[in-house]
Amino acid sequence: MVVTSQYREADLWPVWAAIALGLTGGAGIVFTLGAQQWRALPEAERPSRREAVVIVGAVALGAALYGAVAASVDDRPSAWRGPLLVGTALVGATPIVCVAYALWKTTHTDRSDVAAGELTEWLLARRRTMRTLVANLGALVGLSTLALGAVVRMEAELVKGHALASAEATPFEYVLVFGGVGTLLVAIAYVPAAIGLRRQAHRLAERLFTLEGVDDSAALLERVEQRARFEQLLGAEAGPFADLQAGIVVLTPLLASAVAVWLPR
């Protein structure tokens, strides 16, 4: 795909080529990490085979729809490279999406009879899994957006050199839309499971540090502080949206897109 690019004479072609190689290689790494996380899940927490097939089918359908829309909008012979890169990123993200669904489903299980220490260890482990999930998905979205931004820049150079008609060039605003949609998809995969884990952490904190029957003000304040500290250790205090903001890698596509659109060209 890189070698057959029609933009090999452009100054930014090496940049796009490096990003494209990084994206495809990164998709393979993310796929492998997602598969490892899937195998690490206990058998009881894994979705059924039918549910996994539905998730994989939904991702494949999304890739097919994107390719069909891209082909209908851009009929140039080289237009297949963009959908192929996006499809590669979606394939790489599939195992992690399955893990996110498994975590979301598991959080709906009643764990009130599980020992506090065991449940705490479970929540900490799943919290680490979620951090890895959002970082991997955000990296794929970021690389995809940067690859598109490089293509837009190359086409802009060709338009200035009269080697490409301005009507055939991809608008700069498309990068912003693409980055926003990719970030939204990351949030859709991450937020439900993160909210479920936060709810489990709150329930555990309420069980361990109950405020019922505490009338002394000093004891009550100490109990409240203990509960808040415990929730903070479990990562339940900030909330999933704060996690997305803290994970800059998820917001990078939007920032990169805005820079590509509004900074002087």
PDB file of C-alpha atoms in Angstrom:
ATOM      1  CA  MET A   1       0.000   0.000   0.000  1.00  0.00           C
ATOM      2  CA  VAL A   2       2.797   2.429   0.852  1.00  0.00           C
ATOM      3  CA  VAL A   3       4.934   1.533  -2.154  1.00  0.00           C
ATOM      4  CA  THR A   4       2.068   1.912  -4.642  1.00  0.00           C
ATOM      5  CA  SER A   5       1.000   5.328  -3.326  1.00  0.00           C
ATOM      6  CA  GLN A   6       0.518   7.943  -6.036  1.00  0.00           C
ATOM      7  CA  TYR A   7       1.884  10.639  -3.718  1.00  0.00           C
ATOM      8  CA  ARG A   8       5.451   9.298  -3.574  1.00  0.00           C
ATOM      9  CA  GLU A   9       6.788  12.496  -5.109  1.00  0.00           C
ATOM     10  CA  ALA A  10       5.229  14.668  -2.406  1.00  0.00           C
ATOM     11  CA  ASP A  11       7.480  16.048   0.332  1.00  0.00           C
ATOM     12  CA  LEU A  12       5.239  14.647   3.085  1.00  0.00           C
ATOM     13  CA  TRP A  13       5.040  11.159   1.603  1.00  0.00           C
ATOM     14  CA  PRO A  14       7.739   9.752   3.958  1.00  0.00           C
ATOM     15  CA  VAL A  15       5.756  11.118   6.913  1.00  0.00           C
ATOM     16  CA  TRP A  16       2.531   9.517   5.727  1.00  0.00           C
ATOM     17  CA  ALA A  17       4.350   6.271   4.934  1.00  0.00           C
ATOM     18  CA  ALA A  18       5.824   6.117   8.448  1.00  0.00           C
ATOM     19  CA  ILE A  19       2.436   6.799  10.045  1.00  0.00           C
ATOM     20  CA  ALA A  20       0.726   4.198   7.837  1.00  0.00           C
ATOM     21  CA  LEU A  21       3.335   1.585   8.757  1.00  0.00           C
ATOM     22  CA  GLY A  22       3.027   2.552  12.405  1.00  0.00           C
ATOM     23  CA  LEU A  23      -0.748   2.256  12.250  1.00  0.00           C
ATOM     24  CA  THR A  24      -0.778  -1.189  10.661  1.00  0.00           C
ATOM     25  CA  GLY A  25       1.969  -2.438  12.959  1.00  0.00           C
ATOM     26  CA  GLY A  26       0.255  -0.871  15.961  1.00  0.00           C
ATOM     27  CA  ALA A  27      -3.017  -2.539  14.998  1.00  0.00           C
ATOM     28  CA  GLY A  28      -1.258  -5.899  15.058  1.00  0.00           C
ATOM     29  CA  ILE A  29       0.239  -5.166  18.478  1.00  0.00           C
ATOM     30  CA  VAL A  30      -3.115  -3.992  19.869  1.00  0.00           C
ATOM     31  CA  PHE A  31      -4.791  -7.115  18.457  1.00  0.00           C
ATOM     32  CA  THR A  32      -2.221  -9.310  20.208  1.00  0.00           C
ATOM     33  CA  LEU A  33      -2.571  -7.444  23.513  1.00  0.00           C
ATOM     34  CA  GLY A  34      -6.359  -7.632  23.286  1.00  0.00           C
ATOM     35  CA  ALA A  35      -6.220 -11.364  22.635  1.00  0.00           C
ATOM     36  CA  GLN A  36      -3.961 -11.792  25.671  1.00  0.00           C
ATOM     37  CA  GLN A  37      -6.391  -9.828  27.833  1.00  0.00           C
ATOM     38  CA  TRP A  38      -9.242 -11.951  26.537  1.00  0.00           C
ATOM     39  CA  ARG A  39      -7.440 -15.172  27.442  1.00  0.00           C
ATOM     40  CA  ALA A  40      -6.605 -13.721  30.869  1.00  0.00           C
ATOM     41  CA  LEU A  41     -10.283 -13.261  31.693  1.00  0.00           C
ATOM     42  CA  PRO A  42     -11.792 -16.034  33.814  1.00  0.00           C
ATOM     43  CA  GLU A  43     -14.012 -18.373  31.840  1.00  0.00           C
ATOM     44  CA  ALA A  44     -17.062 -17.248  33.800  1.00  0.00           C
ATOM     45  CA  GLU A  45     -16.540 -13.614  32.779  1.00  0.00           C
ATOM     46  CA  ARG A  46     -16.225 -14.214  29.064  1.00  0.00           C
ATOM     47  CA  PRO A  47     -19.272 -13.582  26.862  1.00  0.00           C
ATOM     48  CA  SER A  48     -20.821 -16.489  25.051  1.00  0.00           C
ATOM     49  CA  ARG A  49     -19.581 -17.505  21.625  1.00  0.00           C
ATOM     50  CA  ARG A  50     -22.706 -16.011  20.078  1.00  0.00           C
ATOM     51  CA  GLU A  51     -22.122 -12.646  21.749  1.00  0.00           C
ATOM     52  CA  ALA A  52     -18.501 -12.602  20.600  1.00  0.00           C
ATOM     53  CA  VAL A  53     -19.595 -13.377  17.041  1.00  0.00           C
ATOM     54  CA  VAL A  54     -22.116 -10.515  17.191  1.00  0.00           C
ATOM     55  CA  ILE A  55     -19.401  -8.076  18.330  1.00  0.00           C
ATOM     56  CA  VAL A  56     -16.998  -9.190  15.606  1.00  0.00           C
ATOM     57  CA  GLY A  57     -19.796  -8.988  13.056  1.00  0.00           C
ATOM     58  CA  ALA A  58     -20.708  -5.479  14.174  1.00  0.00           C
ATOM     59  CA  VAL A  59     -17.092  -4.322  13.795  1.00  0.00           C
ATOM     60  CA  ALA A  60     -16.863  -5.959  10.358  1.00  0.00           C
ATOM     61  CA  LEU A  61     -20.147  -4.355   9.322  1.00  0.00           C
ATOM     62  CA  GLY A  62     -18.895  -0.955  10.465  1.00  0.00           C
ATOM     63  CA  ALA A  63     -15.719  -1.379   8.425  1.00  0.00           C
ATOM     64  CA  ALA A  64     -17.735  -2.455   5.372  1.00  0.00           C
ATOM     65  CA  LEU A  65     -20.115   0.488   5.689  1.00  0.00           C
ATOM     66  CA  TYR A  66     -17.237   2.922   6.030  1.00  0.00           C
ATOM     67  CA  GLY A  67     -15.580   1.461   2.943  1.00  0.00           C
ATOM     68  CA  ALA A  68     -18.829   1.670   0.964  1.00  0.00           C
ATOM     69  CA  VAL A  69     -19.429   5.286   1.973  1.00  0.00           C
ATOM     70  CA  ALA A  70     -15.821   6.238   1.216  1.00  0.00           C
ATOM     71  CA  ALA A  71     -16.012   4.562  -2.192  1.00  0.00           C
ATOM     72  CA  SER A  72     -19.250   6.354  -3.036  1.00  0.00           C
ATOM     73  CA  VAL A  73     -17.831   9.744  -2.043  1.00  0.00           C
ATOM     74  CA  ASP A  74     -14.377   9.333  -3.589  1.00  0.00           C
ATOM     75  CA  ASP A  75     -14.136   7.311  -6.815  1.00  0.00           C
ATOM     76  CA  ARG A  76     -10.407   7.878  -7.397  1.00  0.00           C
ATOM     77  CA  PRO A  77      -8.354   4.690  -8.009  1.00  0.00           C
ATOM     78  CA  SER A  78      -6.239   5.381  -4.910  1.00  0.00           C
ATOM     79  CA  ALA A  79      -9.234   5.901  -2.594  1.00  0.00           C
ATOM     80  CA  TRP A  80      -9.032   2.339  -1.276  1.00  0.00           C
ATOM     81  CA  ARG A  81      -6.039   3.111   0.954  1.00  0.00           C
ATOM     82  CA  GLY A  82      -7.983   5.142   3.511  1.00  0.00           C
ATOM     83  CA  PRO A  83     -10.707   2.534   4.145  1.00  0.00           C
ATOM     84  CA  LEU A  84      -8.027  -0.170   4.261  1.00  0.00           C
ATOM     85  CA  LEU A  85      -6.126   1.663   6.989  1.00  0.00           C
ATOM     86  CA  VAL A  86      -9.325   2.277   8.963  1.00  0.00           C
ATOM     87  CA  GLY A  87     -10.348  -1.355   8.498  1.00  0.00           C
ATOM     88  CA  THR A  88      -6.954  -2.487   9.791  1.00  0.00           C
ATOM     89  CA  ALA A  89      -7.398  -0.337  12.898  1.00  0.00           C
ATOM     90  CA  LEU A  90     -10.894  -1.758  13.467  1.00  0.00           C
ATOM     91  CA  VAL A  91      -9.649  -5.323  13.151  1.00  0.00           C
ATOM     92  CA  GLY A  92      -6.870  -4.573  15.625  1.00  0.00           C
ATOM     93  CA  ALA A  93      -9.364  -3.120  18.103  1.00  0.00           C
ATOM     94  CA  THR A  94     -11.828  -6.041  17.902  1.00  0.00           C
ATOM     95  CA  PRO A  95     -10.410  -8.169  20.782  1.00  0.00           C
ATOM     96  CA  ILE A  96     -10.247  -5.134  23.072  1.00  0.00           C
ATOM     97  CA  VAL A  97     -13.857  -4.259  22.266  1.00  0.00           C
ATOM     98  CA  CYS A  98     -14.802  -7.818  23.224  1.00  0.00           C
ATOM     99  CA  VAL A  99     -12.922  -7.417  26.526  1.00  0.00           C
ATOM    100  CA  ALA A 100     -14.704  -4.115  27.211  1.00  0.00           C
ATOM    101  CA  TYR A 101     -18.062  -5.777  26.606  1.00  0.00           C
ATOM    102  CA  ALA A 102     -17.099  -8.637  28.917  1.00  0.00           C
ATOM    103  CA  LEU A 103     -16.163  -6.191  31.681  1.00  0.00           C
ATOM    104  CA  TRP A 104     -19.383  -4.231  31.223  1.00  0.00           C
ATOM    105  CA  LYS A 105     -21.441  -7.405  31.425  1.00  0.00           C
ATOM    106  CA  THR A 106     -19.561  -8.638  34.482  1.00  0.00           C
ATOM    107  CA  THR A 107     -20.206  -5.406  36.390  1.00  0.00           C
ATOM    108  CA  HIS A 108     -23.934  -6.207  36.375  1.00  0.00           C
ATOM    109  CA  THR A 109     -23.318  -9.321  38.476  1.00  0.00           C
ATOM    110  CA  ASP A 110     -24.243  -9.096  42.149  1.00  0.00           C
ATOM    111  CA  ARG A 111     -21.012  -9.415  44.156  1.00  0.00           C
ATOM    112  CA  SER A 112     -22.353  -8.577  47.596  1.00  0.00           C
ATOM    113  CA  ASP A 113     -21.441 -12.053  48.853  1.00  0.00           C
ATOM    114  CA  VAL A 114     -17.822 -11.837  47.657  1.00  0.00           C
ATOM    115  CA  ALA A 115     -15.186 -11.213  50.340  1.00  0.00           C
ATOM    116  CA  ALA A 116     -14.042  -7.590  50.501  1.00  0.00           C
ATOM    117  CA  GLY A 117     -10.387  -8.397  49.890  1.00  0.00           C
ATOM    118  CA  GLU A 118     -11.153 -10.590  46.903  1.00  0.00           C
ATOM    119  CA  LEU A 119     -13.503  -8.007  45.411  1.00  0.00           C
ATOM    120  CA  THR A 120     -10.939  -5.242  45.939  1.00  0.00           C
ATOM    121  CA  GLU A 121      -8.305  -7.253  44.122  1.00  0.00           C
ATOM    122  CA  TRP A 122     -10.783  -7.901  41.296  1.00  0.00           C
ATOM    123  CA  LEU A 123     -11.628  -4.212  40.961  1.00  0.00           C
ATOM    124  CA  LEU A 124      -7.967  -3.169  40.903  1.00  0.00           C
ATOM    125  CA  ALA A 125      -7.172  -5.744  38.226  1.00  0.00           C
ATOM    126  CA  ARG A 126     -10.105  -4.685  36.062  1.00  0.00           C
ATOM    127  CA  ARG A 127      -9.129  -1.055  36.545  1.00  0.00           C
ATOM    128  CA  ARG A 128      -5.693  -1.803  35.110  1.00  0.00           C
ATOM    129  CA  THR A 129      -7.342  -3.574  32.195  1.00  0.00           C
ATOM    130  CA  MET A 130      -9.498  -0.525  31.489  1.00  0.00           C
ATOM    131  CA  ARG A 131      -6.483   1.785  31.484  1.00  0.00           C
ATOM    132  CA  THR A 132      -4.772  -0.449  28.944  1.00  0.00           C
ATOM    133  CA  LEU A 133      -7.964  -0.561  26.896  1.00  0.00           C
ATOM    134  CA  VAL A 134      -8.394   3.194  26.595  1.00  0.00           C
ATOM    135  CA  ALA A 135      -4.685   3.720  25.844  1.00  0.00           C
ATOM    136  CA  ASN A 136      -4.645   1.144  23.044  1.00  0.00           C
ATOM    137  CA  LEU A 137      -7.859   2.326  21.419  1.00  0.00           C
ATOM    138  CA  GLY A 138      -6.807   5.958  21.723  1.00  0.00           C
ATOM    139  CA  ALA A 139      -3.466   5.172  20.064  1.00  0.00           C
ATOM    140  CA  LEU A 140      -5.210   3.587  17.083  1.00  0.00           C
ATOM    141  CA  VAL A 141      -7.547   6.547  16.686  1.00  0.00           C
ATOM    142  CA  GLY A 142      -4.651   8.973  17.012  1.00  0.00           C
ATOM    143  CA  LEU A 143      -2.534   7.205  14.372  1.00  0.00           C
ATOM    144  CA  SER A 144      -5.510   6.949  12.020  1.00  0.00           C
ATOM    145  CA  THR A 145      -6.217  10.655  12.357  1.00  0.00           C
ATOM    146  CA  LEU A 146      -2.572  11.586  11.856  1.00  0.00           C
ATOM    147  CA  ALA A 147      -2.438   9.422   8.717  1.00  0.00           C
ATOM    148  CA  LEU A 148      -5.488  11.194   7.328  1.00  0.00           C
ATOM    149  CA  GLY A 149      -4.003  14.562   8.251  1.00  0.00           C
ATOM    150  CA  ALA A 150      -0.808  13.704   6.354  1.00  0.00           C
ATOM    151  CA  VAL A 151      -2.853  12.797   3.272  1.00  0.00           C
ATOM    152  CA  VAL A 152      -4.744  16.086   3.489  1.00  0.00           C
ATOM    153  CA  ARG A 153      -1.467  17.996   3.721  1.00  0.00           C
ATOM    154  CA  MET A 154       0.001  16.130   0.748  1.00  0.00           C
ATOM    155  CA  GLU A 155      -3.067  16.837  -1.348  1.00  0.00           C
ATOM    156  CA  ALA A 156      -2.913  20.509  -0.381  1.00  0.00           C
ATOM    157  CA  GLU A 157       0.692  20.635  -1.611  1.00  0.00           C
ATOM    158  CA  LEU A 158      -0.307  18.994  -4.885  1.00  0.00           C
ATOM    159  CA  VAL A 159      -3.127  21.499  -5.320  1.00  0.00           C
ATOM    160  CA  LYS A 160      -0.672  24.374  -4.858  1.00  0.00           C
ATOM    161  CA  GLY A 161       1.636  22.757  -7.421  1.00  0.00           C
ATOM    162  CA  HIS A 162      -1.299  22.325  -9.835  1.00  0.00           C
ATOM    163  CA  ALA A 163      -0.774  18.554  -9.809  1.00  0.00           C
ATOM    164  CA  LEU A 164      -4.221  17.935  -8.332  1.00  0.00           C
ATOM    165  CA  ALA A 165      -7.543  19.680  -8.809  1.00  0.00           C
ATOM    166  CA  SER A 166      -8.823  21.432  -5.704  1.00  0.00           C
ATOM    167  CA  ALA A 167     -12.172  19.660  -6.086  1.00  0.00           C
ATOM    168  CA  GLU A 168     -10.443  16.281  -5.699  1.00  0.00           C
ATOM    169  CA  ALA A 169      -8.555  17.223  -2.519  1.00  0.00           C
ATOM    170  CA  THR A 170      -9.861  16.123   0.869  1.00  0.00           C
ATOM    171  CA  PRO A 171     -11.123  19.092   2.950  1.00  0.00           C
ATOM    172  CA  PHE A 172      -9.178  19.922   6.111  1.00  0.00           C
ATOM    173  CA  GLU A 173     -12.409  19.822   8.106  1.00  0.00           C
ATOM    174  CA  TYR A 174     -12.769  16.121   7.345  1.00  0.00           C
ATOM    175  CA  VAL A 175      -9.832  15.414   9.649  1.00  0.00           C
ATOM    176  CA  LEU A 176     -11.662  17.050  12.546  1.00  0.00           C
ATOM    177  CA  VAL A 177     -14.829  15.047  11.868  1.00  0.00           C
ATOM    178  CA  PHE A 178     -12.841  11.822  11.583  1.00  0.00           C
ATOM    179  CA  GLY A 179     -10.981  12.466  14.847  1.00  0.00           C
ATOM    180  CA  GLY A 180     -14.199  13.352  16.644  1.00  0.00           C
ATOM    181  CA  VAL A 181     -15.986  10.209  15.474  1.00  0.00           C
ATOM    182  CA  GLY A 182     -13.005   8.042  16.427  1.00  0.00           C
ATOM    183  CA  THR A 183     -12.844   9.573  19.892  1.00  0.00           C
ATOM    184  CA  LEU A 184     -16.582   9.037  20.297  1.00  0.00           C
ATOM    185  CA  LEU A 185     -16.182   5.353  19.432  1.00  0.00           C
ATOM    186  CA  VAL A 186     -13.457   5.022  22.066  1.00  0.00           C
ATOM    187  CA  ALA A 187     -15.768   6.592  24.635  1.00  0.00           C
ATOM    188  CA  ILE A 188     -18.608   4.240  23.653  1.00  0.00           C
ATOM    189  CA  ALA A 189     -16.361   1.227  24.214  1.00  0.00           C
ATOM    190  CA  TYR A 190     -14.846   2.533  27.448  1.00  0.00           C
ATOM    191  CA  VAL A 191     -17.497   4.461  29.374  1.00  0.00           C
ATOM    192  CA  PRO A 192     -20.136   1.719  30.023  1.00  0.00           C
ATOM    193  CA  ALA A 193     -17.606  -0.688  31.530  1.00  0.00           C
ATOM    194  CA  ALA A 194     -15.935   2.119  33.496  1.00  0.00           C
ATOM    195  CA  ILE A 195     -19.274   3.220  34.938  1.00  0.00           C
ATOM    196  CA  GLY A 196     -20.048  -0.363  35.926  1.00  0.00           C
ATOM    197  CA  LEU A 197     -16.721  -0.752  37.728  1.00  0.00           C
ATOM    198  CA  ARG A 198     -17.255   2.562  39.477  1.00  0.00           C
ATOM    199  CA  ARG A 199     -20.668   1.403  40.692  1.00  0.00           C
ATOM    200  CA  GLN A 200     -19.156  -1.819  42.081  1.00  0.00           C
ATOM    201  CA  ALA A 201     -16.457   0.211  43.860  1.00  0.00           C
ATOM    202  CA  HIS A 202     -19.053   2.510  45.441  1.00  0.00           C
ATOM    203  CA  ARG A 203     -21.041  -0.461  46.705  1.00  0.00           C
ATOM    204  CA  LEU A 204     -17.952  -2.024  48.239  1.00  0.00           C
ATOM    205  CA  ALA A 205     -17.003   1.257  49.901  1.00  0.00           C
ATOM    206  CA  GLU A 206     -20.500   1.603  51.346  1.00  0.00           C
ATOM    207  CA  ARG A 207     -20.290  -1.944  52.679  1.00  0.00           C
ATOM    208  CA  LEU A 208     -16.887  -1.494  54.322  1.00  0.00           C
ATOM    209  CA  PHE A 209     -17.349   2.056  55.599  1.00  0.00           C
ATOM    210  CA  THR A 210     -21.034   2.285  56.386  1.00  0.00           C
ATOM    211  CA  LEU A 211     -22.303   5.504  57.926  1.00  0.00           C
ATOM    212  CA  GLU A 212     -25.406   3.994  59.488  1.00  0.00           C
ATOM    213  CA  GLY A 213     -25.455   4.101  63.274  1.00  0.00           C
ATOM    214  CA  VAL A 214     -22.552   6.571  63.521  1.00  0.00           C
ATOM    215  CA  ASP A 215     -23.668   9.595  65.579  1.00  0.00           C
ATOM    216  CA  ASP A 216     -20.378  10.999  66.827  1.00  0.00           C
ATOM    217  CA  SER A 217     -19.193  13.819  64.547  1.00  0.00           C
ATOM    218  CA  ALA A 218     -15.502  12.949  64.807  1.00  0.00           C
ATOM    219  CA  ALA A 219     -16.142   9.272  64.086  1.00  0.00           C
ATOM    220  CA  LEU A 220     -18.451  10.205  61.225  1.00  0.00           C
ATOM    221  CA  LEU A 221     -15.840  12.480  59.668  1.00  0.00           C
ATOM    222  CA  GLU A 222     -13.188   9.797  59.992  1.00  0.00           C
ATOM    223  CA  ARG A 223     -15.479   7.224  58.361  1.00  0.00           C
ATOM    224  CA  VAL A 224     -16.298   9.556  55.472  1.00  0.00           C
ATOM    225  CA  GLU A 225     -12.621  10.278  54.898  1.00  0.00           C
ATOM    226  CA  GLN A 226     -11.834   6.572  54.937  1.00  0.00           C
ATOM    227  CA  ARG A 227     -14.539   5.887  52.375  1.00  0.00           C
ATOM    228  CA  ALA A 228     -13.352   8.714  50.120  1.00  0.00           C
ATOM    229  CA  ARG A 229      -9.758   7.490  50.362  1.00  0.00           C
ATOM    230  CA  PHE A 230     -10.791   3.935  49.551  1.00  0.00           C
ATOM    231  CA  GLU A 231     -12.820   5.054  46.513  1.00  0.00           C
ATOM    232  CA  GLN A 232      -9.868   7.107  45.334  1.00  0.00           C
ATOM    233  CA  LEU A 233      -7.581   4.087  45.527  1.00  0.00           C
ATOM    234  CA  LEU A 234     -10.070   2.116  43.430  1.00  0.00           C
ATOM    235  CA  GLY A 235     -10.277   4.926  40.882  1.00  0.00           C
ATOM    236  CA  ALA A 236     -13.991   5.493  41.509  1.00  0.00           C
ATOM    237  CA  GLU A 237     -13.784   9.075  42.689  1.00  0.00           C
ATOM    238  CA  ALA A 238     -13.028  10.884  39.430  1.00  0.00           C
ATOM    239  CA  GLY A 239     -15.386   9.037  37.103  1.00  0.00           C
ATOM    240  CA  PRO A 240     -14.940   7.705  33.552  1.00  0.00           C
ATOM    241  CA  PHE A 241     -15.158  11.072  31.807  1.00  0.00           C
ATOM    242  CA  ALA A 242     -12.338  12.430  33.932  1.00  0.00           C
ATOM    243  CA  ASP A 243     -10.352   9.329  32.986  1.00  0.00           C
ATOM    244  CA  LEU A 244     -10.895  10.133  29.326  1.00  0.00           C
ATOM    245  CA  GLN A 245      -9.706  13.691  29.879  1.00  0.00           C
ATOM    246  CA  ALA A 246      -6.686  12.496  31.839  1.00  0.00           C
ATOM    247  CA  GLY A 247      -5.834   9.993  29.105  1.00  0.00           C
ATOM    248  CA  ILE A 248      -4.564  12.627  26.673  1.00  0.00           C
ATOM    249  CA  VAL A 249      -4.075   9.967  24.025  1.00  0.00           C
ATOM    250  CA  VAL A 250      -7.856   9.861  23.565  1.00  0.00           C
ATOM    251  CA  LEU A 251      -8.145  13.611  23.067  1.00  0.00           C
ATOM    252  CA  THR A 252      -5.069  13.854  20.841  1.00  0.00           C
ATOM    253  CA  PRO A 253      -7.043  13.176  17.634  1.00  0.00           C
ATOM    254  CA  LEU A 254      -9.322  16.127  18.337  1.00  0.00           C
ATOM    255  CA  LEU A 255      -6.413  18.412  19.194  1.00  0.00           C
ATOM    256  CA  ALA A 256      -4.434  17.314  16.149  1.00  0.00           C
ATOM    257  CA  SER A 257      -7.469  17.778  13.934  1.00  0.00           C
ATOM    258  CA  ALA A 258      -8.191  21.246  15.282  1.00  0.00           C
ATOM    259  CA  VAL A 259      -4.564  22.251  14.740  1.00  0.00           C
ATOM    260  CA  ALA A 260      -4.648  20.928  11.186  1.00  0.00           C
ATOM    261  CA  VAL A 261      -7.805  22.892  10.408  1.00  0.00           C
ATOM    262  CA  TRP A 262      -7.369  26.243  12.127  1.00  0.00           C
ATOM    263  CA  LEU A 263      -3.666  26.978  12.243  1.00  0.00           C
ATOM    264  CA  PRO A 264      -2.321  29.014   9.334  1.00  0.00           C
ATOM    265  CA  ARG A 265      -1.593  26.785   6.380  1.00  0.00           C
TER     266      ARG A 265
END
